Structure formats: structure tokens, C-alpha cells
Amino acid sequence: MLKQEFAQRILKVEESPTFALERKADELDAKLKKEGKSIIRFGIGQPDFNTPSNIKDAGKKAIDENKTKYTASTGIKELKNAIVNKFKRDNNIDYEISNILVGNGAKHVLDDIMRVLVNPGDIVIIPKPYWVSYSQQVILSEGIPEFINFKDDLKIDIEHFNYVVSKCGGSKRGGGKVKLFILNSPSNPTGVVYTRDEIEEIGEICLKNNIYIIADEVYEKFLYGGTEHYSIASFSSELKSITITINAVSKTYAMTGWRIGYCGADSRIIKQMTKVQDQSTSNPCSIAQWAALEALSGSQDSVEVMRREYEKRRDYIYSRISSIDGMKCALPEGAFYIFPKVSNFFGGKIKDSFDFADLLLEEANVAVVPGGAFGADEYIRISYATSMENIKEGLNRIEEFIYTVSK
Ligand SMILES: Cc1ncc(COP(=O)(O)O)c(C=O)c1O
């Protein structure tokens, strides 16, 4: 091929660390299998449950009824209506069908938004620790990710947020504007859930400084210990008008492979996002859309079954990790991740979270994601979307590993 053939923007984009970790774990797993051993995977954020049968049946029925042709590029009316009802029922947000767009997973919907709102040089504010794709999508749209520090409780440092907004001139810096703020609650990678007051405070700053808000709520159904989820778009019509509320069936209904995500937003934003999907992907899979319709409008019992199981695992994993000397950990209130601090074990062979994760994989055969990948190098992310049996064995191995590295 020719030299210098790639666009500059793609050369700036990093590989997904979670997918890279999975590949590494796969390679090692193939070797270990021959020795009768295996890896405990706490890496990828993917429910270990199967898609509930009522949803699978709706997908099969769609095939049998030949619902296999192109649909409107932003989704079938039936699904959009179900999403309008869902936003009303679960989030107390009044959207109409013109406010709804369906895409190929929340990740795709997020990418549509970046393309529609971010000009080259525009700033997107992302609180650390962040889900890995946000910053890379900003870079793909030639924007600039600007990161906000976090406090000991892993929540946003509001003072730093205010400082960054004012440093960036409220709007102008390097020719671009502060365009967007990303709020992810419950959070990947920390499991943190923001309270109503905290969300209100964030909303005020965004309103005052004319900053759009992306509210990524894909983990809203996985809440523990009576914690509540609040949707910022439900707080006022002003906040609703500057917020794009993102969700997906991926995590809630164990449907990661079906690739259906959606959002609610001002219809003028949806109109521009529609152009992106018209010209890039056309509709998300027609069969998956019919299955998603059943997910959102059929029985919700399976969601509670999964939530309860995640809560049991959270309680177990939290108590085990808290009992390990030197491993500090905040109690996650949502999602299916726990984010322990491991910097006490840095020194010698382990210089950072990447070394920690590498060594843990090689020596104890446990896969975790280094916190450095989320902008928080003193931590690691453990996903507990895996069986209790795996969690127990994985924690035994982690304990033993820590014992050896602490010696
Ligand atoms: C916070 C967050 N947002 C969005 C996504 C993407 O979801 P989907 O699989 O629907 O694209 C993920 C997936 O890991 C996530 O953790």
C-alpha cells in the first residue's frame, strides 16, 4: 500500500483496551487449556446471562414473519413508540416519537452524536474514570477530550469541573467551544451512582455555560441497596432541551450481541443524527428491533432476577476485596463493576495498573482491566458479570497473588 495513506484522525485513535485484553486472555487461555487450566475473566462488561426467552422468541417470530427487510434508518415506529413509553414509565421524561432514534447499540448512537455536535477543535468534557470509548469517539470527530478529576469516592470533582469550564473560556479555546459534557450514571468503570443533588449541580453548570449533556444511562436498571437512578432530562424543560439521553437493551436485557441502542433528544438533533445513519449504516438489524420491542414492552421480570443476582455478587466481591490488606475499595451502588485501588502494590516489578493487570493475568490467570485505561492508574476494574463460582475462584487467585507480590 501507499505511504501515509491513513487519515490523521484514525492514527490518533487508540485500540480498545478491553478488547485488547480479551485477545491476550484468549491467547493465554488456548495455552492453559492444554495444561487443564483456565483464565478467570473479570475483563469484559458483558452480562453472563442469556437473553430472556420471550425476547428470543420475538426475534424468531420476526424471522418467520419475514420482517427481514430494510426499515426506516432510525428504527421502526413500533419500537420508537415503546421507547417513548419507556422514557415516560421509567425516567419520567416526556419525549415524542420525533425525539427518538434507534441505532446499532449505545456506542453507535454516541458516535452519531459526536458527529452531529462536535466541530474540529471543540471540547468535550469527560469525568475520570471514564468509559474508554468516549474520548476515542471525540477524537474520531476531531474534537478534544478534556478530563475532570475525581474525588476519593470516585465521583466528579465539581471544583475542577468549574475550573476547566472557566479555563476553556466557558466556550472558546483553540478555536473550538466547550460543547458537551458526558454524564454516565451508574458508571462504568466505577459503579458510582450520582444523587439527585449532584446531578442538579452538574446540570446548573452546563445550563449556565451552554454545554450540551450526554446522559449515558445504559446501567440504570442495575442498582443496589435501595439506590435510585435519576435522569437529568426529567428535572426541567431547560435541562431536557440540552440533554441527549442514551440507553440500550444491551446490558438491561442481556442483549449485547443484538446491537440495539437508542436515545431521546431535541428533534432538531435527531434530524441531524438521522442524516448520519441514512448515509452510514441505514437501519439497525430489523430482527433485533422486533426483539428489542418485546424487551421494552414485555414482562420486566427477568431484569429483576438479574439485578438481584448482581447484587449478591456485588456484596460478596466487596466483602472479599475489603478484607484484602492494602486493597481499598468503594462500595459500588450500580452497574456490574467494582473499582479497587491497587497502588499500594506498586513498586518493584509493578510500576502501574497495566503491569499489575499483566502480572495478574500471567501469574494468577485472572483478567482485569487496568485503571489506567479509564484515566485512573491507581485502580483496576473488575467486572462481576460472571458466575459466583468464577468470582470465588478469581478472588482466591487474587488473594494469593497479592500475598506473593506483598512479600
Ligand atoms: C457506559 C457505557 N455506555 C455505552 C456502552 C455501549 O453499549 P452498547 O453495547 O449498547 O453499544 C457501554 C458498553 O460497555 C458502556 O459501558
PDB file of N, CA and C in Angstrom, residues 330-377:
ATOM      1  N   ALA A 330     -14.309   1.321  47.089  1.00  0.00           N
ATOM      2  CA  ALA A 330     -15.599   1.967  47.388  1.00  0.00           C
ATOM      3  C   ALA A 330     -16.709   0.975  47.076  1.00  0.00           C
ATOM      4  N   LEU A 331     -17.796   1.019  47.846  1.00  0.00           N
ATOM      5  CA  LEU A 331     -18.917   0.101  47.585  1.00  0.00           C
ATOM      6  C   LEU A 331     -19.696   0.595  46.361  1.00  0.00           C
ATOM      7  N   PRO A 332     -19.703  -0.184  45.270  1.00  0.00           N
ATOM      8  CA  PRO A 332     -20.438   0.279  44.090  1.00  0.00           C
ATOM      9  C   PRO A 332     -21.940   0.217  44.329  1.00  0.00           C
ATOM     10  N   GLU A 333     -22.662   1.213  43.850  1.00  0.00           N
ATOM     11  CA  GLU A 333     -24.130   1.236  44.038  1.00  0.00           C
ATOM     12  C   GLU A 333     -24.886   0.826  42.792  1.00  0.00           C
ATOM     13  N   GLY A 334     -24.167   0.666  41.689  1.00  0.00           N
ATOM     14  CA  GLY A 334     -24.846   0.285  40.453  1.00  0.00           C
ATOM     15  C   GLY A 334     -23.897  -0.351  39.458  1.00  0.00           C
ATOM     16  N   ALA A 335     -24.440  -0.655  38.272  1.00  0.00           N
ATOM     17  CA  ALA A 335     -23.718  -1.329  37.173  1.00  0.00           C
ATOM     18  C   ALA A 335     -23.221  -2.705  37.638  1.00  0.00           C
ATOM     19  N   PHE A 336     -22.196  -3.273  36.976  1.00  0.00           N
ATOM     20  CA  PHE A 336     -21.675  -4.552  37.478  1.00  0.00           C
ATOM     21  C   PHE A 336     -20.152  -4.558  37.504  1.00  0.00           C
ATOM     22  N   TYR A 337     -19.626  -3.418  38.045  1.00  0.00           N
ATOM     23  CA  TYR A 337     -18.175  -3.282  38.158  1.00  0.00           C
ATOM     24  C   TYR A 337     -17.805  -2.873  39.572  1.00  0.00           C
ATOM     25  N   ILE A 338     -16.583  -3.259  39.949  1.00  0.00           N
ATOM     26  CA  ILE A 338     -16.030  -2.778  41.196  1.00  0.00           C
ATOM     27  C   ILE A 338     -14.630  -2.267  40.853  1.00  0.00           C
ATOM     28  N   PHE A 339     -14.191  -1.200  41.538  1.00  0.00           N
ATOM     29  CA  PHE A 339     -13.004  -0.467  41.091  1.00  0.00           C
ATOM     30  C   PHE A 339     -12.025  -0.285  42.249  1.00  0.00           C
ATOM     31  N   PRO A 340     -11.345  -1.379  42.655  1.00  0.00           N
ATOM     32  CA  PRO A 340     -10.451  -1.269  43.804  1.00  0.00           C
ATOM     33  C   PRO A 340      -9.150  -0.536  43.480  1.00  0.00           C
ATOM     34  N   LYS A 341      -8.617   0.106  44.520  1.00  0.00           N
ATOM     35  CA  LYS A 341      -7.335   0.801  44.409  1.00  0.00           C
ATOM     36  C   LYS A 341      -6.228  -0.208  44.662  1.00  0.00           C
ATOM     37  N   VAL A 342      -5.258  -0.260  43.766  1.00  0.00           N
ATOM     38  CA  VAL A 342      -4.189  -1.258  43.919  1.00  0.00           C
ATOM     39  C   VAL A 342      -2.809  -0.615  43.994  1.00  0.00           C
ATOM     40  N   SER A 343      -2.779   0.722  44.106  1.00  0.00           N
ATOM     41  CA  SER A 343      -1.479   1.421  44.037  1.00  0.00           C
ATOM     42  C   SER A 343      -0.566   1.070  45.213  1.00  0.00           C
ATOM     43  N   ASN A 344      -1.137   0.518  46.299  1.00  0.00           N
ATOM     44  CA  ASN A 344      -0.302   0.076  47.414  1.00  0.00           C
ATOM     45  C   ASN A 344       0.685  -1.014  46.992  1.00  0.00           C
ATOM     46  N   PHE A 345       0.356  -1.685  45.893  1.00  0.00           N
ATOM     47  CA  PHE A 345       1.217  -2.798  45.460  1.00  0.00           C
ATOM     48  C   PHE A 345       2.176  -2.378  44.347  1.00  0.00           C
ATOM     49  N   PHE A 346       2.191  -1.079  44.036  1.00  0.00           N
ATOM     50  CA  PHE A 346       3.144  -0.604  43.032  1.00  0.00           C
ATOM     51  C   PHE A 346       4.535  -0.556  43.657  1.00  0.00           C
ATOM     52  N   GLY A 347       5.536  -0.789  42.814  1.00  0.00           N
ATOM     53  CA  GLY A 347       6.929  -0.858  43.300  1.00  0.00           C
ATOM     54  C   GLY A 347       7.512  -2.163  42.806  1.00  0.00           C
ATOM     55  N   GLY A 348       8.815  -2.238  42.609  1.00  0.00           N
ATOM     56  CA  GLY A 348       9.436  -3.464  42.102  1.00  0.00           C
ATOM     57  C   GLY A 348       8.972  -3.736  40.688  1.00  0.00           C
ATOM     58  N   LYS A 349       8.445  -4.949  40.493  1.00  0.00           N
ATOM     59  CA  LYS A 349       8.032  -5.357  39.140  1.00  0.00           C
ATOM     60  C   LYS A 349       6.809  -4.587  38.647  1.00  0.00           C
ATOM     61  N   ILE A 350       5.982  -4.104  39.604  1.00  0.00           N
ATOM     62  CA  ILE A 350       4.708  -3.467  39.223  1.00  0.00           C
ATOM     63  C   ILE A 350       4.840  -1.948  39.312  1.00  0.00           C
ATOM     64  N   LYS A 351       4.865  -1.310  38.141  1.00  0.00           N
ATOM     65  CA  LYS A 351       5.024   0.149  38.159  1.00  0.00           C
ATOM     66  C   LYS A 351       3.696   0.875  38.063  1.00  0.00           C
ATOM     67  N   ASP A 352       2.730   0.239  37.444  1.00  0.00           N
ATOM     68  CA  ASP A 352       1.427   0.901  37.255  1.00  0.00           C
ATOM     69  C   ASP A 352       0.325  -0.158  37.113  1.00  0.00           C
ATOM     70  N   SER A 353      -0.889   0.310  36.830  1.00  0.00           N
ATOM     71  CA  SER A 353      -2.028  -0.618  36.772  1.00  0.00           C
ATOM     72  C   SER A 353      -1.907  -1.591  35.590  1.00  0.00           C
ATOM     73  N   PHE A 354      -1.203  -1.159  34.536  1.00  0.00           N
ATOM     74  CA  PHE A 354      -1.028  -2.046  33.374  1.00  0.00           C
ATOM     75  C   PHE A 354      -0.139  -3.221  33.753  1.00  0.00           C
ATOM     76  N   ASP A 355       0.968  -2.924  34.486  1.00  0.00           N
ATOM     77  CA  ASP A 355       1.849  -4.005  34.952  1.00  0.00           C
ATOM     78  C   ASP A 355       1.083  -4.931  35.895  1.00  0.00           C
ATOM     79  N   PHE A 356       0.274  -4.303  36.774  1.00  0.00           N
ATOM     80  CA  PHE A 356      -0.486  -5.098  37.751  1.00  0.00           C
ATOM     81  C   PHE A 356      -1.386  -6.094  37.013  1.00  0.00           C
ATOM     82  N   ALA A 357      -2.129  -5.582  36.015  1.00  0.00           N
ATOM     83  CA  ALA A 357      -3.069  -6.434  35.275  1.00  0.00           C
ATOM     84  C   ALA A 357      -2.321  -7.498  34.475  1.00  0.00           C
ATOM     85  N   ASP A 358      -1.182  -7.109  33.877  1.00  0.00           N
ATOM     86  CA  ASP A 358      -0.388  -8.078  33.094  1.00  0.00           C
ATOM     87  C   ASP A 358       0.093  -9.221  33.967  1.00  0.00           C
ATOM     88  N   LEU A 359       0.649  -8.853  35.120  1.00  0.00           N
ATOM     89  CA  LEU A 359       1.209  -9.859  36.019  1.00  0.00           C
ATOM     90  C   LEU A 359       0.104 -10.759  36.600  1.00  0.00           C
ATOM     91  N   LEU A 360      -1.023 -10.122  36.911  1.00  0.00           N
ATOM     92  CA  LEU A 360      -2.160 -10.893  37.451  1.00  0.00           C
ATOM     93  C   LEU A 360      -2.634 -11.925  36.423  1.00  0.00           C
ATOM     94  N   LEU A 361      -2.622 -11.505  35.164  1.00  0.00           N
ATOM     95  CA  LEU A 361      -3.047 -12.424  34.091  1.00  0.00           C
ATOM     96  C   LEU A 361      -2.022 -13.554  33.933  1.00  0.00           C
ATOM     97  N   GLU A 362      -0.755 -13.167  33.873  1.00  0.00           N
ATOM     98  CA  GLU A 362       0.279 -14.184  33.609  1.00  0.00           C
ATOM     99  C   GLU A 362       0.479 -15.126  34.797  1.00  0.00           C
ATOM    100  N   GLU A 363       0.516 -14.579  35.991  1.00  0.00           N
ATOM    101  CA  GLU A 363       0.867 -15.414  37.153  1.00  0.00           C
ATOM    102  C   GLU A 363      -0.330 -16.046  37.849  1.00  0.00           C
ATOM    103  N   ALA A 364      -1.472 -15.325  37.849  1.00  0.00           N
ATOM    104  CA  ALA A 364      -2.628 -15.878  38.568  1.00  0.00           C
ATOM    105  C   ALA A 364      -3.756 -16.257  37.605  1.00  0.00           C
ATOM    106  N   ASN A 365      -3.556 -15.974  36.338  1.00  0.00           N
ATOM    107  CA  ASN A 365      -4.561 -16.290  35.305  1.00  0.00           C
ATOM    108  C   ASN A 365      -5.928 -15.676  35.597  1.00  0.00           C
ATOM    109  N   VAL A 366      -5.879 -14.402  36.003  1.00  0.00           N
ATOM    110  CA  VAL A 366      -7.112 -13.638  36.205  1.00  0.00           C
ATOM    111  C   VAL A 366      -7.039 -12.393  35.323  1.00  0.00           C
ATOM    112  N   ALA A 367      -8.072 -12.167  34.510  1.00  0.00           N
ATOM    113  CA  ALA A 367      -8.089 -10.998  33.621  1.00  0.00           C
ATOM    114  C   ALA A 367      -8.900  -9.873  34.244  1.00  0.00           C
ATOM    115  N   VAL A 368      -8.259  -8.720  34.452  1.00  0.00           N
ATOM    116  CA  VAL A 368      -8.950  -7.499  34.905  1.00  0.00           C
ATOM    117  C   VAL A 368      -8.497  -6.377  33.973  1.00  0.00           C
ATOM    118  N   VAL A 369      -9.210  -5.236  33.987  1.00  0.00           N
ATOM    119  CA  VAL A 369      -8.785  -4.126  33.131  1.00  0.00           C
ATOM    120  C   VAL A 369      -8.028  -3.107  33.978  1.00  0.00           C
ATOM    121  N   PRO A 370      -6.829  -2.696  33.520  1.00  0.00           N
ATOM    122  CA  PRO A 370      -6.076  -1.705  34.292  1.00  0.00           C
ATOM    123  C   PRO A 370      -6.806  -0.370  34.346  1.00  0.00           C
ATOM    124  N   GLY A 371      -6.803   0.246  35.544  1.00  0.00           N
ATOM    125  CA  GLY A 371      -7.485   1.536  35.701  1.00  0.00           C
ATOM    126  C   GLY A 371      -6.937   2.617  34.786  1.00  0.00           C
ATOM    127  N   GLY A 372      -5.643   2.488  34.426  1.00  0.00           N
ATOM    128  CA  GLY A 372      -5.028   3.470  33.537  1.00  0.00           C
ATOM    129  C   GLY A 372      -5.820   3.628  32.239  1.00  0.00           C
ATOM    130  N   ALA A 373      -6.467   2.571  31.809  1.00  0.00           N
ATOM    131  CA  ALA A 373      -7.272   2.630  30.579  1.00  0.00           C
ATOM    132  C   ALA A 373      -8.486   3.541  30.744  1.00  0.00           C
ATOM    133  N   PHE A 374      -8.868   3.792  32.001  1.00  0.00           N
ATOM    134  CA  PHE A 374     -10.038   4.644  32.270  1.00  0.00           C
ATOM    135  C   PHE A 374      -9.608   6.002  32.841  1.00  0.00           C
ATOM    136  N   GLY A 375      -8.314   6.298  32.768  1.00  0.00           N
ATOM    137  CA  GLY A 375      -7.804   7.564  33.298  1.00  0.00           C
ATOM    138  C   GLY A 375      -7.637   7.545  34.802  1.00  0.00           C
ATOM    139  N   ALA A 376      -7.442   6.350  35.405  1.00  0.00           N
ATOM    140  CA  ALA A 376      -7.284   6.253  36.864  1.00  0.00           C
ATOM    141  C   ALA A 376      -6.279   5.136  37.154  1.00  0.00           C
ATOM    142  N   ASP A 377      -4.999   5.490  37.034  1.00  0.00           N
ATOM    143  CA  ASP A 377      -3.961   4.454  37.032  1.00  0.00           C
ATOM    144  C   ASP A 377      -3.762   3.729  38.364  1.00  0.00           C
TER     145      ASP A 377
END
